[in-house]
Amino acid sequence: MKLQRMNRRALTLGALAVSGALALTACGSDDTGTDTGADGSSTAANSSIKCDGAKGQLLADGSSAQKNAIDAWVKAFTAACPGVQINYKGGGSGAGITAFTQGTVAFAGSDSALKPEEVTASKEVCTGGQGIDLPMVGGPVAVGFNVPGVTDLVLDAPTLAKIFDSKIKNWDDAAIKALNPTATLPNLKIQPFHRSDESGTTDNFTKYLIAAAPDNWKYEGGKAWQAEGGQSAPQSSGVAQQVKATEGAIGYFELSYAKDMSTVSLDTGAATPVKATIDNATKAIADAKVVGTGADQALELNYTTKADGAYPMVLVTYEIICDKGNKADTLPATKAFLRYIASEEGQEILTENDYAPMPDDIIAKVRTTVESLS
Protein backbone atom coordinates (compact mmCIF):
# COMPACT_ATOMS: atom_id res chain seq x y z
CA MET A 1 0.00 0.00 0.00
CA LYS A 2 2.95 2.29 0.76
CA LEU A 3 4.31 1.58 -2.74
CA GLN A 4 0.92 2.45 -4.24
CA ARG A 5 0.91 5.78 -2.41
CA MET A 6 4.43 6.50 -3.65
CA ASN A 7 3.45 5.69 -7.23
CA ARG A 8 0.28 7.76 -6.94
CA ARG A 9 2.23 10.71 -5.55
CA ALA A 10 4.83 10.40 -8.32
CA LEU A 11 2.07 10.49 -10.92
CA THR A 12 0.46 13.47 -9.19
CA LEU A 13 3.72 15.39 -9.05
CA GLY A 14 4.38 14.57 -12.70
CA ALA A 15 0.96 15.81 -13.71
CA LEU A 16 1.39 18.96 -11.65
CA ALA A 17 4.76 19.67 -13.26
CA VAL A 18 3.22 19.40 -16.73
CA SER A 19 0.22 21.56 -15.81
CA GLY A 20 2.55 24.09 -14.17
CA ALA A 21 4.62 24.36 -17.34
CA LEU A 22 1.52 24.83 -19.47
CA ALA A 23 0.19 27.46 -17.09
CA LEU A 24 3.39 29.48 -17.34
CA THR A 25 2.97 29.72 -21.10
CA ALA A 26 -0.63 30.87 -20.82
CA CYS A 27 -0.65 33.04 -17.72
CA GLY A 28 1.28 35.84 -16.12
CA SER A 29 3.18 35.24 -12.90
CA ASP A 30 3.08 37.62 -9.96
CA ASP A 31 5.92 38.15 -7.46
CA THR A 32 4.42 35.78 -4.87
CA GLY A 33 5.15 32.63 -6.88
CA THR A 34 1.56 32.16 -8.06
CA ASP A 35 0.30 32.07 -11.62
CA THR A 36 -2.50 34.49 -12.41
CA GLY A 37 -5.10 33.66 -15.05
CA ALA A 38 -7.19 35.98 -17.19
CA ASP A 39 -10.11 35.69 -14.75
CA GLY A 40 -7.99 36.84 -11.81
CA SER A 41 -7.81 33.40 -10.22
CA SER A 42 -4.45 32.08 -9.12
CA THR A 43 -2.78 28.73 -8.73
CA ALA A 44 0.47 28.13 -6.86
CA ALA A 45 3.37 27.09 -9.02
CA ASN A 46 3.86 23.29 -8.96
CA SER A 47 0.67 22.86 -6.92
CA SER A 48 -3.02 22.23 -7.44
CA ILE A 49 -3.95 24.89 -4.86
CA LYS A 50 -6.38 27.46 -6.30
CA CYS A 51 -6.49 30.73 -4.37
CA ASP A 52 -9.36 32.15 -6.45
CA GLY A 53 -8.53 35.66 -5.28
CA ALA A 54 -9.09 34.74 -1.62
CA LYS A 55 -7.79 37.27 0.90
CA GLY A 56 -8.09 38.04 4.58
CA GLN A 57 -7.91 36.21 7.89
CA LEU A 58 -9.68 32.97 8.78
CA LEU A 59 -10.24 32.20 12.43
CA ALA A 60 -10.95 28.56 13.30
CA ASP A 61 -10.91 26.38 16.38
CA GLY A 62 -11.65 22.82 17.43
CA SER A 63 -10.18 19.33 17.36
CA SER A 64 -6.66 19.12 18.71
CA ALA A 65 -6.42 15.65 17.14
CA GLN A 66 -6.19 17.22 13.66
CA LYS A 67 -3.95 20.12 14.72
CA ASN A 68 -0.81 18.61 13.19
CA ALA A 69 -2.68 18.04 9.93
CA ILE A 70 -4.09 21.58 9.92
CA ASP A 71 -0.61 23.00 10.55
CA ALA A 72 0.78 21.12 7.53
CA TRP A 73 -2.15 22.19 5.36
CA VAL A 74 -1.92 25.83 6.45
CA LYS A 75 1.80 25.94 5.70
CA ALA A 76 1.27 24.71 2.14
CA PHE A 77 -1.87 26.76 1.50
CA THR A 78 -0.62 30.10 2.79
CA ALA A 79 2.66 29.68 0.89
CA ALA A 80 0.57 29.40 -2.27
CA CYS A 81 -2.00 32.01 -1.22
CA PRO A 82 -0.09 34.68 0.75
CA GLY A 83 -3.15 36.91 0.87
CA VAL A 84 -4.81 34.53 3.35
CA GLN A 85 -3.95 34.10 7.01
CA ILE A 86 -5.37 31.10 8.90
CA ASN A 87 -5.38 30.92 12.69
CA TYR A 88 -6.51 27.50 13.96
CA LYS A 89 -6.39 27.32 17.76
CA GLY A 90 -6.95 23.59 18.23
CA GLY A 91 -8.62 24.09 21.60
CA GLY A 92 -10.62 20.85 21.40
CA SER A 93 -13.80 19.76 19.65
CA GLY A 94 -16.09 21.19 22.32
CA ALA A 95 -14.44 24.60 22.13
CA GLY A 96 -14.62 24.53 18.34
CA ILE A 97 -18.32 23.77 18.14
CA THR A 98 -19.08 26.42 20.77
CA ALA A 99 -17.10 29.00 18.79
CA PHE A 100 -18.88 27.97 15.59
CA THR A 101 -22.40 28.21 17.03
CA GLN A 102 -21.48 31.61 18.48
CA GLY A 103 -20.36 32.81 15.07
CA THR A 104 -16.78 33.67 16.06
CA VAL A 105 -15.00 31.31 13.62
CA ALA A 106 -15.27 30.64 9.89
CA PHE A 107 -15.21 26.89 10.47
CA ALA A 108 -14.55 24.44 13.28
CA GLY A 109 -12.99 21.01 13.62
CA SER A 110 -14.70 18.27 15.60
CA ASP A 111 -13.97 14.58 16.12
CA SER A 112 -17.69 14.06 16.66
CA ALA A 113 -20.53 14.97 14.34
CA LEU A 114 -22.88 17.77 15.34
CA LYS A 115 -25.64 16.82 17.77
CA PRO A 116 -29.25 17.82 16.91
CA GLU A 117 -29.19 20.66 19.45
CA GLU A 118 -25.91 21.92 17.98
CA VAL A 119 -27.42 21.90 14.49
CA THR A 120 -30.32 23.94 15.86
CA ALA A 121 -27.93 26.43 17.45
CA SER A 122 -25.98 26.72 14.20
CA LYS A 123 -29.05 28.05 12.40
CA GLU A 124 -28.64 31.28 14.34
CA VAL A 125 -25.34 31.99 12.57
CA CYS A 126 -25.92 30.20 9.25
CA THR A 127 -28.43 32.55 7.64
CA GLY A 128 -30.90 30.40 5.71
CA GLY A 129 -28.85 27.28 6.36
CA GLN A 130 -27.27 25.16 9.09
CA GLY A 131 -24.01 23.62 10.20
CA ILE A 132 -22.91 20.47 8.39
CA ASP A 133 -20.21 17.83 8.96
CA LEU A 134 -17.51 17.32 6.31
CA PRO A 135 -15.21 14.35 7.11
CA MET A 136 -11.65 15.36 6.21
CA VAL A 137 -9.20 13.62 8.54
CA GLY A 138 -9.03 10.06 9.78
CA GLY A 139 -6.75 8.14 12.04
CA PRO A 140 -6.41 5.69 14.87
CA VAL A 141 -6.87 6.72 18.47
CA ALA A 142 -3.56 5.37 19.71
CA VAL A 143 -3.11 4.23 23.31
CA GLY A 144 0.40 5.16 24.36
CA PHE A 145 2.10 3.74 27.44
CA ASN A 146 5.28 4.23 29.47
CA VAL A 147 6.24 1.00 31.20
CA PRO A 148 9.97 0.43 31.83
CA GLY A 149 11.24 -2.61 29.97
CA VAL A 150 8.05 -3.06 27.91
CA THR A 151 7.80 -1.95 24.28
CA ASP A 152 5.17 -4.36 22.95
CA LEU A 153 1.85 -4.56 24.78
CA VAL A 154 -1.44 -6.20 23.81
CA LEU A 155 -4.71 -5.20 25.45
CA ASP A 156 -8.32 -6.05 24.66
CA ALA A 157 -11.35 -3.80 25.15
CA PRO A 158 -12.45 -5.23 28.57
CA THR A 159 -8.94 -4.88 30.02
CA LEU A 160 -8.55 -1.38 28.59
CA ALA A 161 -11.92 -0.39 30.08
CA LYS A 162 -10.92 -1.68 33.51
CA ILE A 163 -7.62 0.20 33.37
CA PHE A 164 -9.27 3.53 32.57
CA ASP A 165 -12.02 2.88 35.11
CA SER A 166 -9.36 2.28 37.79
CA LYS A 167 -10.45 -1.34 38.25
CA ILE A 168 -7.04 -2.67 37.18
CA LYS A 169 -4.38 -0.74 39.07
CA ASN A 170 -1.03 -2.48 38.53
CA TRP A 171 0.90 -3.39 35.41
CA ASP A 172 1.51 -6.95 36.59
CA ASP A 173 -2.22 -7.62 36.95
CA ALA A 174 -3.27 -11.15 35.94
CA ALA A 175 -5.50 -9.87 33.10
CA ILE A 176 -2.60 -7.99 31.50
CA LYS A 177 -0.26 -10.96 32.01
CA ALA A 178 -2.71 -13.27 30.26
CA LEU A 179 -2.61 -11.08 27.15
CA ASN A 180 1.18 -10.67 27.30
CA PRO A 181 2.60 -14.03 28.45
CA THR A 182 6.16 -13.31 27.28
CA ALA A 183 6.42 -9.75 28.60
CA THR A 184 8.21 -8.87 31.84
CA LEU A 185 5.56 -6.72 33.50
CA PRO A 186 6.72 -4.74 36.54
CA ASN A 187 4.96 -4.35 39.86
CA LEU A 188 4.22 -0.73 39.03
CA LYS A 189 1.13 1.40 39.58
CA ILE A 190 -0.84 2.27 36.43
CA GLN A 191 -1.25 6.01 35.86
CA PRO A 192 -4.14 6.46 33.38
CA PHE A 193 -4.40 9.90 31.77
CA HIS A 194 -7.54 11.30 30.11
CA ARG A 195 -8.51 14.63 28.56
CA SER A 196 -9.45 17.47 30.91
CA ASP A 197 -11.26 19.42 28.18
CA GLU A 198 -14.30 18.38 26.17
CA SER A 199 -12.91 16.30 23.37
CA GLY A 200 -14.06 14.36 20.35
CA THR A 201 -11.08 12.07 20.94
CA THR A 202 -12.59 11.18 24.32
CA ASP A 203 -15.96 10.68 22.63
CA ASN A 204 -14.54 8.22 20.09
CA PHE A 205 -12.34 6.43 22.63
CA THR A 206 -15.30 5.85 24.95
CA LYS A 207 -17.59 4.91 22.05
CA TYR A 208 -15.13 2.11 21.34
CA LEU A 209 -15.22 0.97 24.98
CA ILE A 210 -19.04 1.15 25.07
CA ALA A 211 -19.33 -0.91 21.89
CA ALA A 212 -16.54 -3.42 22.48
CA ALA A 213 -16.69 -3.79 26.29
CA PRO A 214 -20.29 -3.02 27.32
CA ASP A 215 -20.04 -5.13 30.48
CA ASN A 216 -16.98 -3.22 31.68
CA TRP A 217 -17.71 0.37 30.61
CA LYS A 218 -21.02 1.54 32.01
CA TYR A 219 -20.74 5.24 31.20
CA GLU A 220 -22.89 6.89 28.54
CA GLY A 221 -19.98 8.52 26.75
CA GLY A 222 -19.61 11.95 25.20
CA LYS A 223 -16.96 14.62 24.86
CA ALA A 224 -16.50 15.01 28.64
CA TRP A 225 -14.65 12.32 30.60
CA GLN A 226 -17.03 10.55 33.00
CA ALA A 227 -15.10 7.80 34.80
CA GLU A 228 -13.67 8.52 38.22
CA GLY A 229 -9.98 8.34 39.07
CA GLY A 230 -6.99 8.78 36.84
CA GLN A 231 -5.31 12.04 35.95
CA SER A 232 -6.12 14.60 33.28
CA ALA A 233 -4.36 16.92 30.88
CA PRO A 234 -5.61 19.38 28.26
CA GLN A 235 -5.70 18.46 24.56
CA SER A 236 -4.04 15.53 22.83
CA SER A 237 -0.61 17.13 23.13
CA GLY A 238 -1.00 17.50 26.89
CA VAL A 239 -1.99 13.86 27.43
CA ALA A 240 0.89 12.67 25.23
CA GLN A 241 3.38 14.82 27.15
CA GLN A 242 2.20 13.41 30.47
CA VAL A 243 2.48 9.83 29.25
CA LYS A 244 6.02 10.41 28.02
CA ALA A 245 7.02 12.01 31.32
CA THR A 246 5.37 9.60 33.77
CA GLU A 247 6.51 6.04 34.51
CA GLY A 248 3.54 3.69 34.55
CA ALA A 249 1.40 6.07 32.48
CA ILE A 250 -1.10 5.20 29.77
CA GLY A 251 -3.24 7.58 27.73
CA TYR A 252 -5.14 8.01 24.46
CA PHE A 253 -4.54 10.47 21.62
CA GLU A 254 -4.34 10.65 17.84
CA LEU A 255 -1.45 8.67 16.34
CA SER A 256 0.48 11.75 15.24
CA TYR A 257 1.04 12.55 18.94
CA ALA A 258 2.52 9.10 19.64
CA LYS A 259 5.94 9.71 18.13
CA ASP A 260 8.83 8.30 20.21
CA MET A 261 6.35 6.31 22.26
CA SER A 262 5.18 2.70 22.46
CA THR A 263 1.52 2.08 21.61
CA VAL A 264 -0.91 -0.71 22.47
CA SER A 265 -1.91 -3.38 19.95
CA LEU A 266 -5.59 -4.32 20.21
CA ASP A 267 -6.83 -7.88 20.57
CA THR A 268 -10.06 -7.49 18.59
CA GLY A 269 -10.73 -11.17 18.02
CA ALA A 270 -8.97 -11.05 14.65
CA ALA A 271 -6.28 -13.61 13.81
CA THR A 272 -3.57 -11.42 15.34
CA PRO A 273 -3.56 -8.27 17.51
CA VAL A 274 -3.92 -5.10 15.45
CA LYS A 275 -1.47 -2.22 15.65
CA ALA A 276 -2.43 1.45 15.49
CA THR A 277 -1.28 2.32 11.97
CA ILE A 278 -2.63 4.51 9.19
CA ASP A 279 -3.34 1.56 6.89
CA ASN A 280 -5.14 -0.36 9.65
CA ALA A 281 -7.24 2.68 10.52
CA THR A 282 -8.15 3.22 6.86
CA LYS A 283 -9.46 -0.35 6.70
CA ALA A 284 -11.79 0.40 9.61
CA ILE A 285 -12.94 3.79 8.28
CA ALA A 286 -13.78 2.22 4.92
CA ASP A 287 -16.39 0.18 6.80
CA ALA A 288 -18.18 3.35 7.98
CA LYS A 289 -21.68 4.31 6.84
CA VAL A 290 -22.82 7.81 5.88
CA VAL A 291 -25.72 8.64 8.19
CA GLY A 292 -25.94 12.39 7.53
CA THR A 293 -28.71 13.75 5.33
CA GLY A 294 -28.59 16.34 2.58
CA ALA A 295 -25.19 18.05 2.49
CA ASP A 296 -24.26 16.61 5.88
CA GLN A 297 -21.75 13.74 5.67
CA ALA A 298 -21.70 12.43 9.25
CA LEU A 299 -20.39 8.87 9.47
CA GLU A 300 -21.25 5.89 11.65
CA LEU A 301 -18.09 3.96 12.52
CA ASN A 302 -17.95 0.22 13.23
CA TYR A 303 -16.07 -0.03 16.52
CA THR A 304 -16.54 -3.80 16.85
CA THR A 305 -15.07 -4.99 13.57
CA LYS A 306 -13.05 -8.20 13.82
CA ALA A 307 -11.67 -7.99 10.29
CA ASP A 308 -8.01 -8.92 10.04
CA GLY A 309 -5.84 -5.82 10.02
CA ALA A 310 -8.66 -3.38 10.85
CA TYR A 311 -7.90 -1.15 13.85
CA PRO A 312 -11.35 -0.25 15.22
CA MET A 313 -10.43 2.50 17.68
CA VAL A 314 -10.55 5.25 15.08
CA LEU A 315 -11.79 8.77 14.81
CA VAL A 316 -12.87 10.94 11.92
CA THR A 317 -12.44 14.68 12.23
CA TYR A 318 -15.11 16.81 10.58
CA GLU A 319 -14.76 20.37 9.40
CA ILE A 320 -17.93 22.10 10.58
CA ILE A 321 -19.22 24.74 8.17
CA CYS A 322 -22.51 26.38 7.17
CA ASP A 323 -24.07 24.85 4.07
CA LYS A 324 -25.65 28.27 3.40
CA GLY A 325 -25.28 31.64 5.04
CA ASN A 326 -21.49 31.73 5.46
CA LYS A 327 -20.07 35.22 6.00
CA ALA A 328 -19.35 36.91 2.69
CA ASP A 329 -15.96 38.22 3.79
CA THR A 330 -14.60 34.79 4.74
CA LEU A 331 -16.43 32.48 2.31
CA PRO A 332 -13.94 32.72 -0.62
CA ALA A 333 -10.93 31.90 1.56
CA THR A 334 -12.83 29.18 3.45
CA LYS A 335 -13.90 27.46 0.24
CA ALA A 336 -10.42 27.72 -1.24
CA PHE A 337 -8.88 26.15 1.87
CA LEU A 338 -11.48 23.39 2.18
CA ARG A 339 -11.19 22.68 -1.55
CA TYR A 340 -7.45 22.22 -1.10
CA ILE A 341 -7.57 19.96 1.96
CA ALA A 342 -10.19 17.74 0.27
CA SER A 343 -8.11 17.50 -2.90
CA GLU A 344 -5.86 14.56 -3.73
CA GLU A 345 -2.84 16.70 -2.92
CA GLY A 346 -4.31 17.77 0.42
CA GLN A 347 -5.30 14.24 1.39
CA GLU A 348 -1.84 12.96 0.45
CA ILE A 349 -0.35 15.28 3.08
CA LEU A 350 -2.29 13.33 5.71
CA THR A 351 -0.37 10.12 5.05
CA GLU A 352 2.89 12.04 5.43
CA ASN A 353 1.81 13.23 8.90
CA ASP A 354 0.47 10.00 10.46
CA TYR A 355 -3.18 10.57 9.52
CA ALA A 356 -5.50 8.49 7.37
CA PRO A 357 -7.05 10.02 4.23
CA MET A 358 -10.76 9.63 3.64
CA PRO A 359 -11.87 6.72 1.42
CA ASP A 360 -12.40 7.76 -2.22
CA ASP A 361 -16.20 7.57 -2.22
CA ILE A 362 -16.49 9.69 0.94
CA ILE A 363 -14.03 12.43 -0.08
CA ALA A 364 -15.64 12.66 -3.55
CA LYS A 365 -18.93 13.69 -1.90
CA VAL A 366 -17.08 16.16 0.32
CA ARG A 367 -15.53 17.84 -2.73
CA THR A 368 -18.95 18.27 -4.32
CA THR A 369 -20.35 19.74 -1.11
CA VAL A 370 -17.48 22.24 -0.76
CA GLU A 371 -18.25 23.64 -4.22
CA SER A 372 -21.90 24.15 -3.21
CA LEU A 373 -21.15 26.20 -0.06
CA SER A 374 -22.67 29.65 -0.12
XYZ file of C-alpha atoms in Angstrom:
374
model
C 0.000 0.000 0.000
C 2.947 2.288 0.763
C 4.309 1.585 -2.744
C 0.924 2.446 -4.241
C 0.914 5.777 -2.412
C 4.433 6.504 -3.646
C 3.450 5.688 -7.228
C 0.283 7.763 -6.937
C 2.231 10.705 -5.545
C 4.826 10.397 -8.319
C 2.072 10.493 -10.925
C 0.461 13.470 -9.190
C 3.718 15.395 -9.051
C 4.385 14.565 -12.701
C 0.956 15.809 -13.708
C 1.389 18.963 -11.655
C 4.756 19.666 -13.258
C 3.219 19.397 -16.732
C 0.221 21.557 -15.809
C 2.555 24.094 -14.168
C 4.623 24.359 -17.342
C 1.516 24.831 -19.471
C 0.185 27.457 -17.086
C 3.386 29.482 -17.338
C 2.974 29.724 -21.104
C -0.630 30.873 -20.825
C -0.646 33.044 -17.718
C 1.276 35.842 -16.120
C 3.179 35.235 -12.901
C 3.084 37.619 -9.957
C 5.917 38.151 -7.458
C 4.423 35.784 -4.868
C 5.149 32.631 -6.875
C 1.563 32.160 -8.055
C 0.297 32.070 -11.621
C -2.504 34.493 -12.411
C -5.096 33.663 -15.048
C -7.189 35.982 -17.186
C -10.109 35.686 -14.751
C -7.994 36.843 -11.810
C -7.811 33.397 -10.219
C -4.448 32.084 -9.122
C -2.776 28.728 -8.728
C 0.469 28.126 -6.856
C 3.374 27.094 -9.024
C 3.857 23.294 -8.955
C 0.667 22.858 -6.916
C -3.023 22.232 -7.437
C -3.954 24.894 -4.859
C -6.375 27.458 -6.299
C -6.489 30.731 -4.373
C -9.362 32.146 -6.452
C -8.525 35.658 -5.276
C -9.088 34.742 -1.621
C -7.785 37.270 0.899
C -8.090 38.043 4.578
C -7.907 36.213 7.887
C -9.680 32.973 8.775
C -10.244 32.196 12.432
C -10.948 28.561 13.298
C -10.911 26.377 16.384
C -11.647 22.824 17.430
C -10.179 19.330 17.362
C -6.656 19.119 18.706
C -6.425 15.648 17.138
C -6.194 17.224 13.660
C -3.946 20.122 14.724
C -0.807 18.610 13.191
C -2.679 18.037 9.926
C -4.090 21.577 9.919
C -0.612 23.003 10.551
C 0.782 21.117 7.533
C -2.146 22.191 5.360
C -1.921 25.832 6.453
C 1.803 25.943 5.698
C 1.271 24.706 2.144
C -1.871 26.758 1.503
C -0.623 30.100 2.794
C 2.664 29.675 0.892
C 0.573 29.399 -2.266
C -1.997 32.008 -1.219
C -0.089 34.675 0.752
C -3.149 36.911 0.866
C -4.808 34.528 3.347
C -3.945 34.104 7.014
C -5.368 31.101 8.904
C -5.384 30.922 12.691
C -6.505 27.499 13.956
C -6.392 27.324 17.762
C -6.945 23.586 18.228
C -8.624 24.086 21.603
C -10.616 20.846 21.400
C -13.801 19.755 19.652
C -16.086 21.187 22.322
C -14.441 24.604 22.127
C -14.622 24.534 18.341
C -18.322 23.767 18.141
C -19.076 26.418 20.773
C -17.102 28.999 18.791
C -18.881 27.973 15.586
C -22.396 28.206 17.033
C -21.481 31.613 18.483
C -20.358 32.809 15.066
C -16.782 33.673 16.060
C -15.002 31.309 13.621
C -15.275 30.638 9.888
C -15.210 26.894 10.467
C -14.554 24.444 13.279
C -12.987 21.013 13.624
C -14.702 18.273 15.597
C -13.968 14.583 16.122
C -17.687 14.057 16.664
C -20.530 14.971 14.344
C -22.880 17.772 15.345
C -25.640 16.816 17.766
C -29.245 17.820 16.914
C -29.188 20.655 19.451
C -25.913 21.923 17.976
C -27.415 21.903 14.486
C -30.316 23.944 15.856
C -27.927 26.426 17.453
C -25.977 26.719 14.198
C -29.046 28.053 12.395
C -28.643 31.284 14.345
C -25.343 31.985 12.567
C -25.915 30.199 9.249
C -28.425 32.554 7.637
C -30.896 30.402 5.714
C -28.853 27.280 6.362
C -27.274 25.160 9.087
C -24.008 23.620 10.203
C -22.910 20.472 8.388
C -20.208 17.835 8.956
C -17.510 17.320 6.311
C -15.209 14.348 7.106
C -11.647 15.360 6.211
C -9.196 13.623 8.541
C -9.029 10.056 9.785
C -6.749 8.136 12.042
C -6.411 5.689 14.869
C -6.868 6.722 18.472
C -3.556 5.369 19.712
C -3.112 4.234 23.310
C 0.397 5.159 24.362
C 2.104 3.739 27.438
C 5.279 4.232 29.474
C 6.236 0.997 31.197
C 9.972 0.430 31.831
C 11.242 -2.607 29.968
C 8.054 -3.063 27.911
C 7.805 -1.951 24.283
C 5.168 -4.358 22.950
C 1.851 -4.558 24.775
C -1.440 -6.203 23.813
C -4.713 -5.199 25.454
C -8.321 -6.049 24.660
C -11.346 -3.804 25.153
C -12.450 -5.235 28.566
C -8.938 -4.883 30.019
C -8.555 -1.378 28.587
C -11.919 -0.390 30.076
C -10.920 -1.683 33.512
C -7.620 0.200 33.371
C -9.266 3.533 32.565
C -12.017 2.879 35.112
C -9.355 2.277 37.795
C -10.453 -1.337 38.252
C -7.040 -2.672 37.184
C -4.385 -0.745 39.070
C -1.031 -2.481 38.533
C 0.898 -3.388 35.411
C 1.508 -6.954 36.589
C -2.222 -7.623 36.952
C -3.273 -11.151 35.942
C -5.504 -9.871 33.104
C -2.597 -7.989 31.498
C -0.259 -10.959 32.007
C -2.714 -13.272 30.259
C -2.610 -11.079 27.154
C 1.184 -10.674 27.297
C 2.599 -14.031 28.447
C 6.158 -13.311 27.282
C 6.416 -9.748 28.599
C 8.207 -8.868 31.843
C 5.557 -6.716 33.496
C 6.723 -4.737 36.543
C 4.956 -4.353 39.863
C 4.216 -0.731 39.032
C 1.129 1.399 39.579
C -0.839 2.266 36.435
C -1.253 6.007 35.857
C -4.142 6.463 33.382
C -4.400 9.899 31.770
C -7.539 11.303 30.109
C -8.511 14.628 28.557
C -9.450 17.467 30.910
C -11.255 19.420 28.179
C -14.297 18.378 26.175
C -12.909 16.301 23.367
C -14.059 14.356 20.346
C -11.078 12.067 20.943
C -12.588 11.177 24.318
C -15.957 10.685 22.630
C -14.535 8.220 20.093
C -12.336 6.432 22.632
C -15.299 5.849 24.955
C -17.588 4.913 22.049
C -15.134 2.113 21.342
C -15.224 0.965 24.977
C -19.036 1.147 25.075
C -19.333 -0.907 21.888
C -16.536 -3.419 22.482
C -16.690 -3.794 26.285
C -20.292 -3.024 27.322
C -20.038 -5.130 30.484
C -16.984 -3.223 31.679
C -17.706 0.367 30.606
C -21.023 1.540 32.011
C -20.736 5.236 31.199
C -22.888 6.889 28.542
C -19.977 8.519 26.751
C -19.613 11.948 25.199
C -16.958 14.618 24.862
C -16.498 15.014 28.644
C -14.650 12.318 30.597
C -17.027 10.548 33.003
C -15.102 7.803 34.804
C -13.667 8.524 38.220
C -9.983 8.343 39.073
C -6.992 8.780 36.843
C -5.308 12.041 35.945
C -6.115 14.598 33.280
C -4.357 16.924 30.884
C -5.613 19.380 28.256
C -5.699 18.460 24.563
C -4.042 15.529 22.833
C -0.610 17.132 23.132
C -1.004 17.501 26.894
C -1.993 13.862 27.432
C 0.887 12.673 25.230
C 3.381 14.820 27.147
C 2.197 13.410 30.471
C 2.479 9.825 29.251
C 6.019 10.414 28.017
C 7.023 12.011 31.317
C 5.370 9.600 33.769
C 6.506 6.043 34.505
C 3.540 3.686 34.550
C 1.404 6.071 32.477
C -1.104 5.203 29.771
C -3.240 7.584 27.729
C -5.137 8.008 24.461
C -4.540 10.470 21.624
C -4.343 10.646 17.842
C -1.455 8.667 16.344
C 0.481 11.755 15.238
C 1.043 12.549 18.937
C 2.524 9.104 19.636
C 5.943 9.714 18.126
C 8.834 8.298 20.207
C 6.351 6.305 22.262
C 5.178 2.700 22.461
C 1.522 2.078 21.612
C -0.906 -0.715 22.470
C -1.910 -3.380 19.946
C -5.590 -4.316 20.214
C -6.828 -7.881 20.567
C -10.065 -7.491 18.589
C -10.731 -11.168 18.022
C -8.967 -11.050 14.649
C -6.283 -13.614 13.812
C -3.566 -11.422 15.345
C -3.561 -8.269 17.510
C -3.915 -5.099 15.448
C -1.469 -2.217 15.647
C -2.432 1.447 15.493
C -1.278 2.317 11.970
C -2.628 4.507 9.186
C -3.343 1.564 6.888
C -5.137 -0.363 9.647
C -7.240 2.685 10.523
C -8.152 3.218 6.864
C -9.464 -0.347 6.697
C -11.792 0.396 9.613
C -12.941 3.790 8.282
C -13.777 2.220 4.917
C -16.392 0.181 6.799
C -18.182 3.347 7.976
C -21.679 4.312 6.838
C -22.820 7.813 5.885
C -25.723 8.645 8.192
C -25.941 12.386 7.530
C -28.710 13.746 5.328
C -28.587 16.340 2.575
C -25.194 18.047 2.489
C -24.263 16.611 5.882
C -21.745 13.744 5.671
C -21.703 12.433 9.250
C -20.393 8.870 9.474
C -21.252 5.891 11.651
C -18.093 3.958 12.516
C -17.949 0.221 13.230
C -16.069 -0.032 16.525
C -16.544 -3.799 16.854
C -15.073 -4.992 13.568
C -13.048 -8.195 13.820
C -11.675 -7.992 10.294
C -8.010 -8.917 10.040
C -5.837 -5.819 10.016
C -8.663 -3.381 10.854
C -7.904 -1.146 13.853
C -11.353 -0.246 15.220
C -10.434 2.499 17.683
C -10.552 5.249 15.077
C -11.793 8.767 14.815
C -12.866 10.944 11.925
C -12.441 14.681 12.231
C -15.108 16.809 10.579
C -14.761 20.367 9.395
C -17.932 22.104 10.577
C -19.216 24.742 8.173
C -22.506 26.380 7.171
C -24.070 24.853 4.066
C -25.646 28.266 3.401
C -25.276 31.637 5.037
C -21.495 31.732 5.456
C -20.070 35.221 6.002
C -19.354 36.911 2.693
C -15.958 38.223 3.792
C -14.599 34.792 4.743
C -16.425 32.477 2.309
C -13.943 32.716 -0.622
C -10.932 31.899 1.560
C -12.827 29.184 3.445
C -13.905 27.461 0.239
C -10.418 27.719 -1.241
C -8.880 26.150 1.875
C -11.481 23.387 2.175
C -11.185 22.677 -1.553
C -7.452 22.219 -1.105
C -7.574 19.957 1.959
C -10.190 17.744 0.266
C -8.107 17.502 -2.905
C -5.861 14.558 -3.729
C -2.844 16.705 -2.916
C -4.310 17.767 0.425
C -5.297 14.237 1.391
C -1.837 12.962 0.451
C -0.353 15.283 3.085
C -2.293 13.327 5.709
C -0.370 10.122 5.052
C 2.887 12.038 5.428
C 1.811 13.230 8.898
C 0.473 9.998 10.455
C -3.179 10.565 9.517
C -5.498 8.491 7.375
C -7.045 10.019 4.225
C -10.761 9.628 3.639
C -11.871 6.723 1.417
C -12.399 7.764 -2.220
C -16.203 7.574 -2.217
C -16.491 9.690 0.937
C -14.031 12.426 -0.083
C -15.645 12.661 -3.548
C -18.927 13.693 -1.897
C -17.082 16.162 0.317
C -15.528 17.836 -2.732
C -18.953 18.269 -4.324
C -20.350 19.744 -1.114
C -17.483 22.236 -0.764
C -18.248 23.642 -4.220
C -21.901 24.154 -3.213
C -21.151 26.195 -0.064
C -22.665 29.648 -0.118
